[in-house]
Each structure stands twice: as C-alpha cells, then as structure tokens.
Coordinates of C-alpha atoms and ligand atoms in Angstrom, one line a residue:
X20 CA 27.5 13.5 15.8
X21 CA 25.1 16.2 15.8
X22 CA 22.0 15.8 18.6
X23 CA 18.8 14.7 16.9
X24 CA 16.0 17.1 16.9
X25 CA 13.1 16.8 19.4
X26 CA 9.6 18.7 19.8
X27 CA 7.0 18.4 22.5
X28 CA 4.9 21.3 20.9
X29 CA 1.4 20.4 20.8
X30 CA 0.8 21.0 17.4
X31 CA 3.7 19.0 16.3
X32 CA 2.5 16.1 18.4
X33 CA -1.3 16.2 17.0
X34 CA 0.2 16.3 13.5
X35 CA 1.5 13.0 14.3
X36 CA -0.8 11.3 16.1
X37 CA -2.8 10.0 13.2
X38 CA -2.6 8.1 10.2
X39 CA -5.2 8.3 7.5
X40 CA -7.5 5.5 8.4
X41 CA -9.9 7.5 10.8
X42 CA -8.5 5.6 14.3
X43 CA -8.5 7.8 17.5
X44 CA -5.7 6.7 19.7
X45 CA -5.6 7.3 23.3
X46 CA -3.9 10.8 24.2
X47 CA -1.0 12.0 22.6
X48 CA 2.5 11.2 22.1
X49 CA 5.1 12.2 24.3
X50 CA 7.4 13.5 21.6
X51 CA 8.6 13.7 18.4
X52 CA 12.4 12.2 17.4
X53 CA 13.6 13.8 13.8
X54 CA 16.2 11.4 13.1
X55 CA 19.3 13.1 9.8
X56 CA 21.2 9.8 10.0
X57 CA 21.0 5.8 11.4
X58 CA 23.5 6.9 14.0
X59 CA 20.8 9.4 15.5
X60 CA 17.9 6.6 15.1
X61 CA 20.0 4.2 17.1
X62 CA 20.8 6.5 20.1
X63 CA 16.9 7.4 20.2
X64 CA 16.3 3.6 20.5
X65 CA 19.7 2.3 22.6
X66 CA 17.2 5.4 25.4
X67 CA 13.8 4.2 24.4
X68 CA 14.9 0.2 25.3
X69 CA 16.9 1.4 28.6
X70 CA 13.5 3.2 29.6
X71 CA 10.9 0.6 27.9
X72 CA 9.5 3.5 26.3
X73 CA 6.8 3.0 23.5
X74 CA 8.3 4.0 19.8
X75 CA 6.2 4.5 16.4
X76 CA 7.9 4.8 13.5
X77 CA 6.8 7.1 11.0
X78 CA 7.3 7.8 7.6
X79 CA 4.3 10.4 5.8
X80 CA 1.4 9.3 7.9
X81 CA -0.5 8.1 5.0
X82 CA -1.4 3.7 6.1
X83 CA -5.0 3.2 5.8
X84 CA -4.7 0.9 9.0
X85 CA -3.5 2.8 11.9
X86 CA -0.4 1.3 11.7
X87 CA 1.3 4.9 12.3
X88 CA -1.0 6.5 15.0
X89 CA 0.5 7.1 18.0
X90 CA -1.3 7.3 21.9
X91 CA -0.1 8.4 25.1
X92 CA 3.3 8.2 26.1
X93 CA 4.7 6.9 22.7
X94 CA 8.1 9.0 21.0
X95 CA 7.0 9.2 17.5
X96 CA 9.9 8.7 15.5
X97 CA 9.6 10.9 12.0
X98 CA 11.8 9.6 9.4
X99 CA 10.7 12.1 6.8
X100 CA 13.7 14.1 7.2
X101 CA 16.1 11.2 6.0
X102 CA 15.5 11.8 2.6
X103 CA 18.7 11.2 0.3
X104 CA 19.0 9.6 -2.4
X105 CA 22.3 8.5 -1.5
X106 CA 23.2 6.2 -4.5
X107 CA 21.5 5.9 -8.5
X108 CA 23.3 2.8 -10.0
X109 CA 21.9 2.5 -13.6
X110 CA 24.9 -0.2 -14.4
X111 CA 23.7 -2.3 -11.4
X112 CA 20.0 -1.7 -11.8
X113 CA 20.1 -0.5 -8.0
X114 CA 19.3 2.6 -5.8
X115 CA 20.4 3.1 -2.6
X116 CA 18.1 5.7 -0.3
X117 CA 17.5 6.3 2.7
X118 CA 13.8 5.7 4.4
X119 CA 11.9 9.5 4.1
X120 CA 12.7 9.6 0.6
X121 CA 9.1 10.4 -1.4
X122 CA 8.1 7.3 -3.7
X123 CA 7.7 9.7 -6.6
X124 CA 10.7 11.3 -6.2
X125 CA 12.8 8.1 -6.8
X126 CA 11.1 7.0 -9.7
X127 CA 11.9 10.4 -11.3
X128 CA 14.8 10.1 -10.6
X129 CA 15.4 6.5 -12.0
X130 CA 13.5 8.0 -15.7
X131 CA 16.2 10.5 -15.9
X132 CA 18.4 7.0 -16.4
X133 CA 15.9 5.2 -18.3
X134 CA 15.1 3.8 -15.6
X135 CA 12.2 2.9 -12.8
X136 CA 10.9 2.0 -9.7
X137 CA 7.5 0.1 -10.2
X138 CA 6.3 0.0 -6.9
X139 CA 3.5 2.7 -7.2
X140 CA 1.0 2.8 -4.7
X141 CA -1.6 5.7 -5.6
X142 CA -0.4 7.6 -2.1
X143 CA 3.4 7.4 -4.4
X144 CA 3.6 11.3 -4.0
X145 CA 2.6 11.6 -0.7
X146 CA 4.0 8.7 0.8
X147 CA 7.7 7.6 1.5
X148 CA 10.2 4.8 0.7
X149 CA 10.3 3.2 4.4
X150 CA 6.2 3.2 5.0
X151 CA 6.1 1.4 1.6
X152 CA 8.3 -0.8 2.5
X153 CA 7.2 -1.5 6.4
X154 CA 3.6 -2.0 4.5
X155 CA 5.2 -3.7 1.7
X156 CA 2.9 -1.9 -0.6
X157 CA 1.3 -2.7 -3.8
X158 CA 0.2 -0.2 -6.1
X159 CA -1.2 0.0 -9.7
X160 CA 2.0 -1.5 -11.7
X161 CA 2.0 -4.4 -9.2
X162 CA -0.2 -6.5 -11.9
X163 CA 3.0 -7.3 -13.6
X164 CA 6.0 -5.4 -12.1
X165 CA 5.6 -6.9 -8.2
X166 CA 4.5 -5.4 -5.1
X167 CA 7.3 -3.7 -2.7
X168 CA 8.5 -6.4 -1.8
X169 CA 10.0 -7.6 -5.3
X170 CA 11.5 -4.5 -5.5
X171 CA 14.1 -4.7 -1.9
X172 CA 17.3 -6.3 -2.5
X173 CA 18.6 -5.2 1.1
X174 CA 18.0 -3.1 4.4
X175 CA 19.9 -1.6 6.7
X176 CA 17.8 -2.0 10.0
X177 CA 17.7 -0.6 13.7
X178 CA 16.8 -3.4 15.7
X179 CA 14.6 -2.2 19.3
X180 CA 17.8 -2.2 21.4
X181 CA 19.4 0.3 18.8
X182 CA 22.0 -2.5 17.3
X183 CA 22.2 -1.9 13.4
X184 CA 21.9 -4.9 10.9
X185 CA 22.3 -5.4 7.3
X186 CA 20.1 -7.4 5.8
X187 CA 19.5 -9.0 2.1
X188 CA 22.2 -7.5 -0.8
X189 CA 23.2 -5.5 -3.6
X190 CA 23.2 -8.0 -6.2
X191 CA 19.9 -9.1 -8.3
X192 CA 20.7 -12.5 -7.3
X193 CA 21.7 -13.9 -3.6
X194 CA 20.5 -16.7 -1.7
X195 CA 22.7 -17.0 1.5
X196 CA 21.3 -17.0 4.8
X197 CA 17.4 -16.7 5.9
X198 CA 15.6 -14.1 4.1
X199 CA 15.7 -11.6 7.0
X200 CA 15.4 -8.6 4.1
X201 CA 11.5 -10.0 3.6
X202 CA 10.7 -10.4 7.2
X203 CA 10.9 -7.0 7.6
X204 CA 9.4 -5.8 4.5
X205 CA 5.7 -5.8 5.5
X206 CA 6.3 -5.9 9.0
X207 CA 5.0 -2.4 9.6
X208 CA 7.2 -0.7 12.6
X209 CA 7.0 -3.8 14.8
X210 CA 10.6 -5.4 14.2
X211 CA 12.5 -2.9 13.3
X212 CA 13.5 0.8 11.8
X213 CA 14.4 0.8 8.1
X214 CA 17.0 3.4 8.1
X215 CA 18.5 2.2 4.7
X216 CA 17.2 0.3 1.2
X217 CA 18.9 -0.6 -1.4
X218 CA 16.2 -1.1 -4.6
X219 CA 16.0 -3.0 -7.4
X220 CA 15.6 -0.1 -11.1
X221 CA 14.0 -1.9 -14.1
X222 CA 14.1 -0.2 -17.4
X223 CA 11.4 2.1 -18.5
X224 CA 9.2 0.1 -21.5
X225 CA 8.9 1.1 -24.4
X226 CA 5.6 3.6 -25.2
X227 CA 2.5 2.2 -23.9
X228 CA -0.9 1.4 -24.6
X229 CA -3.4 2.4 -22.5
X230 CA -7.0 1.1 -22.6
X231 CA -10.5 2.6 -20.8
X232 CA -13.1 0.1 -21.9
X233 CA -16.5 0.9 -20.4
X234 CA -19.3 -2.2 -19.5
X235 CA -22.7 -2.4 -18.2
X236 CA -22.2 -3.6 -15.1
X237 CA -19.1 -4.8 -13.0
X238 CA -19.5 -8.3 -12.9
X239 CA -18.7 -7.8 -16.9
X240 CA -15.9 -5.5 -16.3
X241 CA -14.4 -8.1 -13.6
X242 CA -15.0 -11.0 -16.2
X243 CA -13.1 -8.9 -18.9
X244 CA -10.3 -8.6 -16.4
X245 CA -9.5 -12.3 -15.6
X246 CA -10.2 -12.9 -19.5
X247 CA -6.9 -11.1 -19.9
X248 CA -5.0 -13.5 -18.0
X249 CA -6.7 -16.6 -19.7
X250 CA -5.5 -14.8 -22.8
X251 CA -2.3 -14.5 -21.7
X252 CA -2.5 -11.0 -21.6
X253 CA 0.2 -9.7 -18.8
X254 CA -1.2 -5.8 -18.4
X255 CA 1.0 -3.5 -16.4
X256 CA -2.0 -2.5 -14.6
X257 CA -5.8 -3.4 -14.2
X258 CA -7.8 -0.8 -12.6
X259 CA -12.0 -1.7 -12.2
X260 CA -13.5 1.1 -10.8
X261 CA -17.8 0.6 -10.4
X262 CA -20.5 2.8 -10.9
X263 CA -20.7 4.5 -7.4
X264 CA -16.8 5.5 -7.6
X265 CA -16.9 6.7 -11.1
X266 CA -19.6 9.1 -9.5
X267 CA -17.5 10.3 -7.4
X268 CA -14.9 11.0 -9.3
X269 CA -16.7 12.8 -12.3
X270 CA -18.6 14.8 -8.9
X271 CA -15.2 15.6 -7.7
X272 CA -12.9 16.4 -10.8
X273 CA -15.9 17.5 -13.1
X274 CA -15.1 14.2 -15.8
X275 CA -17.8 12.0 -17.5
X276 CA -16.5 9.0 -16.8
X277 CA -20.1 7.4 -15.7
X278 CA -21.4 8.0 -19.3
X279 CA -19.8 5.4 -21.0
X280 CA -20.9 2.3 -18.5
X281 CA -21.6 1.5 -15.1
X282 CA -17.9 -0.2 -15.1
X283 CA -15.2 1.1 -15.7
X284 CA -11.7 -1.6 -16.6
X285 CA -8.2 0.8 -17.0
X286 CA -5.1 -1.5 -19.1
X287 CA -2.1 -0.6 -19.6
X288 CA -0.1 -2.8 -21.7
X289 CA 3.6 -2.4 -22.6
X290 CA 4.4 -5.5 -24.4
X291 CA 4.3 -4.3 -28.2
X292 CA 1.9 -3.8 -30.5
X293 CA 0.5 -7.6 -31.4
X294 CA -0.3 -7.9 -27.5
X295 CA -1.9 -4.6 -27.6
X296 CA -4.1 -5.5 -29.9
X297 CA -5.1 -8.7 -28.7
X298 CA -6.3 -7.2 -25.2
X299 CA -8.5 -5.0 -27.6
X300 CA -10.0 -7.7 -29.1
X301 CA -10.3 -9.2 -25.5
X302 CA -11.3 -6.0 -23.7
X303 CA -13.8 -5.5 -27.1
X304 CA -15.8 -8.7 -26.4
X305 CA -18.5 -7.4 -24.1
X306 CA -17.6 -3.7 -23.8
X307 CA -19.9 -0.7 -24.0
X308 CA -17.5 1.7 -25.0
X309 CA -13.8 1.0 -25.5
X310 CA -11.2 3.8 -25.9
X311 CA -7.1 3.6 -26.5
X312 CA -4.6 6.0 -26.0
X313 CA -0.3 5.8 -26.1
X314 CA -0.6 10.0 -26.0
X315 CA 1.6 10.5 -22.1
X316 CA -0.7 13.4 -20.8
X317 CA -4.0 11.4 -22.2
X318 CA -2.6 8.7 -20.2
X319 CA -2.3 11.0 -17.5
X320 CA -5.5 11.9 -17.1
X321 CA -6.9 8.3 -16.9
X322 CA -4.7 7.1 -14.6
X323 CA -4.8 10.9 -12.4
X324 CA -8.6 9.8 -12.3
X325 CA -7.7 5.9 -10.4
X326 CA -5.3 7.8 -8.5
X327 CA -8.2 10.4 -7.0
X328 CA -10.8 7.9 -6.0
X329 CA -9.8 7.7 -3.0
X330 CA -10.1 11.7 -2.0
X331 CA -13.2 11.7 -4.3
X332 CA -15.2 9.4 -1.9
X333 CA -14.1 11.3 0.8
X334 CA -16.3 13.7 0.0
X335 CA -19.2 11.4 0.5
X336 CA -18.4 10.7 3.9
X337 CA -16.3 9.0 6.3
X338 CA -14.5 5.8 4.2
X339 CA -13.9 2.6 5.7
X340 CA -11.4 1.0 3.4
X341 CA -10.9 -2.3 2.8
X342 CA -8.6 -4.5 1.0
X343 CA -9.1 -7.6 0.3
X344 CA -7.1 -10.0 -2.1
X345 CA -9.2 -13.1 -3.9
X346 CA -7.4 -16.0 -6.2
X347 CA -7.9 -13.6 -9.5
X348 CA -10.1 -16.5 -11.0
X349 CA -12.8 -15.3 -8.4
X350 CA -12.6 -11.9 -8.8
X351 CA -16.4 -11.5 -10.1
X352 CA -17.5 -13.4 -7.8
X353 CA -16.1 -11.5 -5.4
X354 CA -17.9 -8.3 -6.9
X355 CA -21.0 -9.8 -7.0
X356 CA -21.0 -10.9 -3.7
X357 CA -19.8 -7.5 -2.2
X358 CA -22.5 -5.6 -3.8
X359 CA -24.9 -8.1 -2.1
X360 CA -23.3 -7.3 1.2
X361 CA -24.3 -3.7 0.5
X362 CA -27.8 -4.6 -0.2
X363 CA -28.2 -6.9 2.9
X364 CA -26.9 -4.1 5.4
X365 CA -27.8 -1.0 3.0
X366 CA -25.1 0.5 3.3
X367 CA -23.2 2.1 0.4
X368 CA -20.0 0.6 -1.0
X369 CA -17.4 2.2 -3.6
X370 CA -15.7 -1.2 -5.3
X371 CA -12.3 -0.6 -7.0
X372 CA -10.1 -2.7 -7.3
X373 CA -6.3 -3.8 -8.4
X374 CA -8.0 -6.2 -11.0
X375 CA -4.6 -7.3 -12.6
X376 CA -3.9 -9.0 -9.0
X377 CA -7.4 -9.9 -7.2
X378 CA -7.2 -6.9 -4.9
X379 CA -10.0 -5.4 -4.0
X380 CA -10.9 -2.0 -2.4
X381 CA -14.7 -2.3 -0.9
X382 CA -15.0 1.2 0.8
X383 CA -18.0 1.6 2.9
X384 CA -19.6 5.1 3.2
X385 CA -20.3 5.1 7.1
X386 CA -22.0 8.5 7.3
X387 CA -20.7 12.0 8.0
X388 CA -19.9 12.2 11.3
X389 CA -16.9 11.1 13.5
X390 CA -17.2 8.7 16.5
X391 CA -18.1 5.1 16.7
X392 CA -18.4 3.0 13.4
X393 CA -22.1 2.4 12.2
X394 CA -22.9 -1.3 13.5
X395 CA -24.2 -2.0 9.7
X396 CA -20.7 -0.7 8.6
X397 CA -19.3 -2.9 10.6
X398 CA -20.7 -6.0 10.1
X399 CA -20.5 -5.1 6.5
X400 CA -16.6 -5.2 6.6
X401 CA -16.6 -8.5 8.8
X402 CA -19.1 -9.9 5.8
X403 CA -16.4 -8.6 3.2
X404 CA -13.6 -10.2 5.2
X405 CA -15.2 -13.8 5.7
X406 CA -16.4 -13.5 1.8
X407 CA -12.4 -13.3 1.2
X408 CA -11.6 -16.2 3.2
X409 CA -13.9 -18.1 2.0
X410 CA -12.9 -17.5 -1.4
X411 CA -9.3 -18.7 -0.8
X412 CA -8.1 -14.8 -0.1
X413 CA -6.5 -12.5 2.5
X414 CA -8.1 -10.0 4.6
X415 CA -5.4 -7.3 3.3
X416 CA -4.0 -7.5 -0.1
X417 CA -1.3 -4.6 0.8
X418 CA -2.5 -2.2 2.9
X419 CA -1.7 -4.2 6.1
X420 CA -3.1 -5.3 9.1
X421 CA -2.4 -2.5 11.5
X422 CA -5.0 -1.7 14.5
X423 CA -7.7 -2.4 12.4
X424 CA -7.7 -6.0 11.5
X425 CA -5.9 -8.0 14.2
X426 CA -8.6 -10.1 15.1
X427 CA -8.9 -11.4 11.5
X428 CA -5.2 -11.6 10.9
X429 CA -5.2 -14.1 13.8
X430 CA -8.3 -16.0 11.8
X431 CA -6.6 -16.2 8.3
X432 CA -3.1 -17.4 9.7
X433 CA -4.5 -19.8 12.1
X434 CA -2.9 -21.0 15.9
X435 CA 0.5 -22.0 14.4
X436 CA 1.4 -19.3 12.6
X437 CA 0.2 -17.1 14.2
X438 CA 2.0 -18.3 17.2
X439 CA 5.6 -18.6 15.6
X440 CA 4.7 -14.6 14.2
X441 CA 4.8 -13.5 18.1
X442 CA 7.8 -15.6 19.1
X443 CA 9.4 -13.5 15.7
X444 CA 8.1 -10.2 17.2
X445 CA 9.3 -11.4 21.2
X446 CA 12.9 -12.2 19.4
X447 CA 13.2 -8.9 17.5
X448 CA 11.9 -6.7 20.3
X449 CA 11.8 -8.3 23.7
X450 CA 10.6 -5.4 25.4
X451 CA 7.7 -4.7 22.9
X452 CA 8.4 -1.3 22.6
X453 CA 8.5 -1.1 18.2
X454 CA 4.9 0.1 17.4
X455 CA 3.2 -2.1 20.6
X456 CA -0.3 -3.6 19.4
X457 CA 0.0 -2.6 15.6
X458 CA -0.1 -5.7 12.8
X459 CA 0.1 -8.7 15.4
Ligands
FAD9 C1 -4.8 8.5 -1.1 C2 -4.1 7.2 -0.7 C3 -3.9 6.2 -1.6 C4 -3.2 5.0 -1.2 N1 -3.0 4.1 -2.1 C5 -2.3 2.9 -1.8 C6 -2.0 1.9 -2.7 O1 -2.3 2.1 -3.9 N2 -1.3 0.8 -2.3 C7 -1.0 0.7 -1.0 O2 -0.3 -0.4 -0.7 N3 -1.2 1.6 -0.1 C8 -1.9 2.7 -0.4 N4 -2.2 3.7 0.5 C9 -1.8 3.5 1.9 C10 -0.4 4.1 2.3 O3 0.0 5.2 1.5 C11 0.7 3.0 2.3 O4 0.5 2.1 3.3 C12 2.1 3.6 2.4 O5 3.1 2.6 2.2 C13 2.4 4.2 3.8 O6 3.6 5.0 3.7 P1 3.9 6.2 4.7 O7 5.2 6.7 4.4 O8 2.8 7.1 4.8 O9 4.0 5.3 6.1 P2 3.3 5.6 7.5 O10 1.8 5.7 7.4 O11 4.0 6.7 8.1 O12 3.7 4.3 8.2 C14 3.1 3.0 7.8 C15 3.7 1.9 8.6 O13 5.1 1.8 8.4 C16 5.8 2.0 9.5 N5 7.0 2.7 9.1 C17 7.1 3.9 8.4 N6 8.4 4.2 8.2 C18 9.1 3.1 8.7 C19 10.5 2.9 8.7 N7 11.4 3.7 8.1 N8 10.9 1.7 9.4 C20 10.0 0.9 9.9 N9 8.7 1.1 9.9 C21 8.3 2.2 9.3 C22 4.9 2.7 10.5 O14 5.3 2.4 11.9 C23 3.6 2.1 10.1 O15 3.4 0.9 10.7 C24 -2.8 4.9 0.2 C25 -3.1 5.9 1.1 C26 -3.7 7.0 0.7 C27 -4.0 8.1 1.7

C-alpha cells in the first residue's frame, strides 16, 4: 500500500479550516490526511483512535453549517482526491463511486446512458458525492425525484476505530437487517467515513416543460405552488424566489427578472403534455406574467439564475442562511410570516425557497463586516426557527444541523430522542473523535 499524503503547510491547513457558512473555529488544524483508497482512510483512523485525536471529514468544503470547519488540533481528512467512478451499471440502474467524486460529474456521466442521478443540490458542481450524502442533501429535483437519501442503496463505511463495514445493497429492493445505510446518510462526519456508495440511476424523462410564472407578491406565488399539489400536479422542481432575491440576481447577472412580478414560481414538469398543460392553467390562475419553455439552453438560463442566488446575495453582505422545512400546506403562511419577522427586527431577508417540498431558504443580510452576528440577526433566525416548529416543520430541511443549530436540534427532537441520538453517536465512536461537537 502506498503512504497517504500529509501536509502541515499553513496555507493548506487555512484552506481547510472553513466551510461556507461564515463560522470561525478556534486555531487551525493540525494537518491535512489525503486519503487514494479506504485502506489509507482506515490506517489514518486505526492512529487517530490509538491517539484520541480529533478527525473532520471533508469532502469540497461547501455545508452551509459548519459541519466541515476544522479548529485546533483536528487532522482534516480530504476526501476529494477519491474520486472514481468505479462502476456505471445502466442494466442495474446502479453506480458505484467512491466519496470525492463531484455531483455533476456523475450525473453526466449517468446521461451518456440515458441515465441520472437526481439528487441536485445547487452547490452539485462544486460539491461532492460523500458531503451530499453525510448532509443527505436535497436539491432542486427533490420535489419529485427524493432527497439524497432516496438515492443510497449502500455504503462502505470507516467506522472511528478504522474497522470497515458495508452497509445497505446493490439491489433496488432489500430489507434485511436495521437500516444502518440511512443512519449514516445525514449523519454529517460524526459516525463514520463514507469511503464507498453505491447509487440508485433513474432514466432521464422525456423533454421537459419548464414554466417561469411571475405574481404580485409571494404569498400568491407560494399559494400557486401548493395549488399544484392540490391539482395533483407532481413538478420535478418548484423554485419561489421573492422580490429582494430576484434583485439580486438581475444586480448580479445583469437579467430582468424583477420586471415581470415581485414573485417569482420556476416548474418544471416532465410528465407529458396533458399535465403540462394543466399546471399552466394552474400556474395561469393568479399570475402576472407566465412564460414556458422545453428549448434545453432556455431552460438553462432559468434554472442557472435559481442556481446563482446564493452568490448573488453575497454581494449584499454577509448571508445567514437558513433552512427551514414547513408541512407544504403552510408554505404561505410561512412566507407571510417570515417577511413579518423582517419587519419586526428590520432586518433584510432574501426568501427562496424549494416550494415543491416546504423548504425554505430565509437568508438574512447581517451587514458587511465580519465578527459577531447582529443581535437583530440573530433573534431573527431564532424567530424563523420557532415559526417552523410551530408550524409542524424542522429547523433544517437539508442543509443540516452542524455547529450552527445544536441548540434547536435538541428542541425539535425532544429529551428522548435526542437522548437515544447520543447513545448512537457514543456506540459508533466511543472516543468522540469523528467531527467532535458538529450535528449533535
Ligand atoms: C452555493 C451553494 C449552494 C448550495 N445549495 C444546496 C442545496 O441546494 N441543497 C443542499 O442540501 N445543500 C446545498 N448547499 C450546501 C452544501 O453544498 C451541501 O451540504 C453539500 O452536501 C456539502 O458537500 P461537500 O462535499 O462540500 O461537503 P463538506 O462541506 O466538505 O462536508 C459536509 C459534511 O459532510 C461531512 N463529510 C464530507 N465528506 C464525508 C465523507 N466522505 N464521509 C463522512 N462525512 C463526510 C463533513 O464532515 C461535514 O460534516 C449549498 C452550498 C453552496 C455553497
């Protein structure tokens, strides 16, 4: 076996210390692990348990969480370079990879099958396989295709002493045993290293429709949305984006998104023509402007404009992004109540959201400048957080929990479970060493 490659070189360590959600951890890393295989992975953790040494896993850096920062002390453990494609199955519907593989990547490699992996989360060029999965992401096809989860038939894991198992299978269908595969999907770093996947393919639809249907405001565009479903409409993807973000974006990338509405509802529909056309009619009802397109690079272009919120408000100022889930029944009120929570703490907040699925993305504009969080900020995000408990929600609707909302994960789960969750954790890794205070 060839030795794994290590760096101590400051620069390498500060490019790792950091995810993208603005948390400052405390010093910097000890090192930097650059695992080629699961044999290497296992030898840097068989060390790390013998010497109770702190390890973060990492794929791209990209959680919104600080799920993949790294302080003092800690050996980050960078994945990225674990990026085979080891196995493209088009019989089986299947794809074995290893963890640094690029989302992207993947999927194009499924289409040149006729093929696809759905999970897209709008970081699905940046970000990798084994983050997605330790995050269990969600993305814009989640409305009808599933979030990560859906799409892991099996790991291969390294557990915190270094042992190796296989979890889950290669079959669509398979119900032996606990479902150890799902207990690690979402369980970002803390139980585990994904060295392996194997991934469920689905065929590429036929053409698609997509529509960009413009309202007046976004409790319209939100009501539009869940109209959908009572339709029994089942988009591939819902994007609601509000007035403040389409301002951003048409600042940023020079479009005129804005001039059609203060709202703005993206569907994408692949079931045929006859459900296409209902969701016009449905989309229709109450719209100020309502375009369709099946032409691919049209297509592009809306969807590259969902994709670049996120940098786009950026350039405003320092984001605090949130992501909350609501029962999609509520999802207006949830927008109506969010943009009250701006008014009472005047603070600005971009609303997008995964419409399709309830999930909302209130990002709060805290200012320019680094350091601590406004205290209107902040009690801005606890107001959004309560508003989705108390709407029958989650305080994370895939981003995960992370650094930054521990407190309220141990609010939504309650004493019990959230007493069984650290006995989990205390089995898996007995000497807390796998990502210490992250997600629990
Ligand atoms: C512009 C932008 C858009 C985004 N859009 C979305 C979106 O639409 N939907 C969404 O869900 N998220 C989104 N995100 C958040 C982020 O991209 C996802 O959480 C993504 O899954 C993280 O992948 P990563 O490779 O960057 O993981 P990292 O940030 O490196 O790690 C994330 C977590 O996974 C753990 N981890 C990483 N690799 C492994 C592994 N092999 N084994 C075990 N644990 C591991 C880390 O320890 C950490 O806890 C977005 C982020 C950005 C910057």
């Amino acid at each position: 076996m060839t030795a794994t490659e290590w760096s101590t070189e400051p620069s390498v360590l500060d490019a790792r210390r950091l995810d993208r959600s603005g948390v400052e951890p405390a010093g910097r890393p000890a090192a930097v692990a650059f695992p080629r295989s699961a044999e290497q992975v296992r030898e840097v953790l068989r060390d790390a348990y013998a010497g109770r040494t702190p390890v973060v896993p990492r794929g791209a850096g990209t959680a919104l969480t600080g799920a993949s920062t790294a302080g003092a002390g800690a050996i980050v453990l960078d994945l990225s370079r674990m990026n085979r494609i080891r196995e493209l199955r088009p019989d089986d519907g299947v794809a074995v990879v290893e963890p640094g593989v690029i989302t992207a990547d993947l999927d194009r490699a499924a289409a040149a099958h006729g093929l696809r992996y759905a999970p897209d989360p709008a970081s699905l060029e940046i970000s990798t396989i084994g983050g997605n999965i330790a995050t269990n992401a969600g993305g814009l096809r989640c409305a009808k295709y599933g979030v990560t989860r859906d799409s892991v038939l099996g790991l291969d894991v390294v557990l915190a002493d270094g042992r190796l198992v296989s979890t889950g299978r290669a079959t669509l269908k398979g119900v032996a045993g606990y479902d150890l595969t799902s207990l690690f999907v979402g369980s970002e770093g803390t139980l585990g290293v994904v060295v392996g996947a194997t991934l469920r393919l689905r065929p590429l639809p036929e053409p698609t429709v997509t529509f960009a249907a413009s309202y007046g405001d976004l409790f319209d565009a939100a009501a539009a949305s869940v109209a959908l479903a009572t339709a029994r409409i089942q988009p591939v993807l819902a994007e609601l984006l509000d007035e403040a973000t389409l301002d951003a974006i048409d600042a940023a990338d020079g479009t005129h998104l804005r001039k059609a509405g203060s709202a703005l509802l993206l569907v994408q529909i692949d079931g045929g023509p006859q459900e296409a056309a209902r969701a016009a009619e449905v989309l229709g009802r109450a719209a100020s402007d309502l375009r369709s397109t099946s032409d691919r690079s049209e297509t592009a272009v809306l969807l590259a404009a969902r994709r670049g919120a996120l940098p786009a408000i950026e350039r405003l100022g320092r984001p605090l992004i949130e992501d909350i889930a609501v029962p999609r029944s509520r999802l207006a009120e949830a927008v109506r109540e969010i943009a009250e929570i701006a008014r009472r703490h005047d603070v600005p907040i971009c609303t997008l959201a995964h419409a399709g699925d309830g999930n909302l993305h209130p990002i709060i504009v805290a200012g320019r400048s680094a350091g601590p969080i406004p205290a209107a900020a902040s009690l801005a995000a606890d107001d959004i957080f309560e508003l989705a408990l108390r709407l029958g929600g989650t305080v994370t609707g895939e981003h995960g929990v992370g650094l930054l909302k521990r407190a309220w994960l141990a609010r939504e789960l309650g004493p019990v479970s959230h007493d069984l969750q650290r006995q989990l954790k205390a089995l898996f890794d007995p000497r807390g060493i796998l990502n210490p205070g992250k997600a629990l």
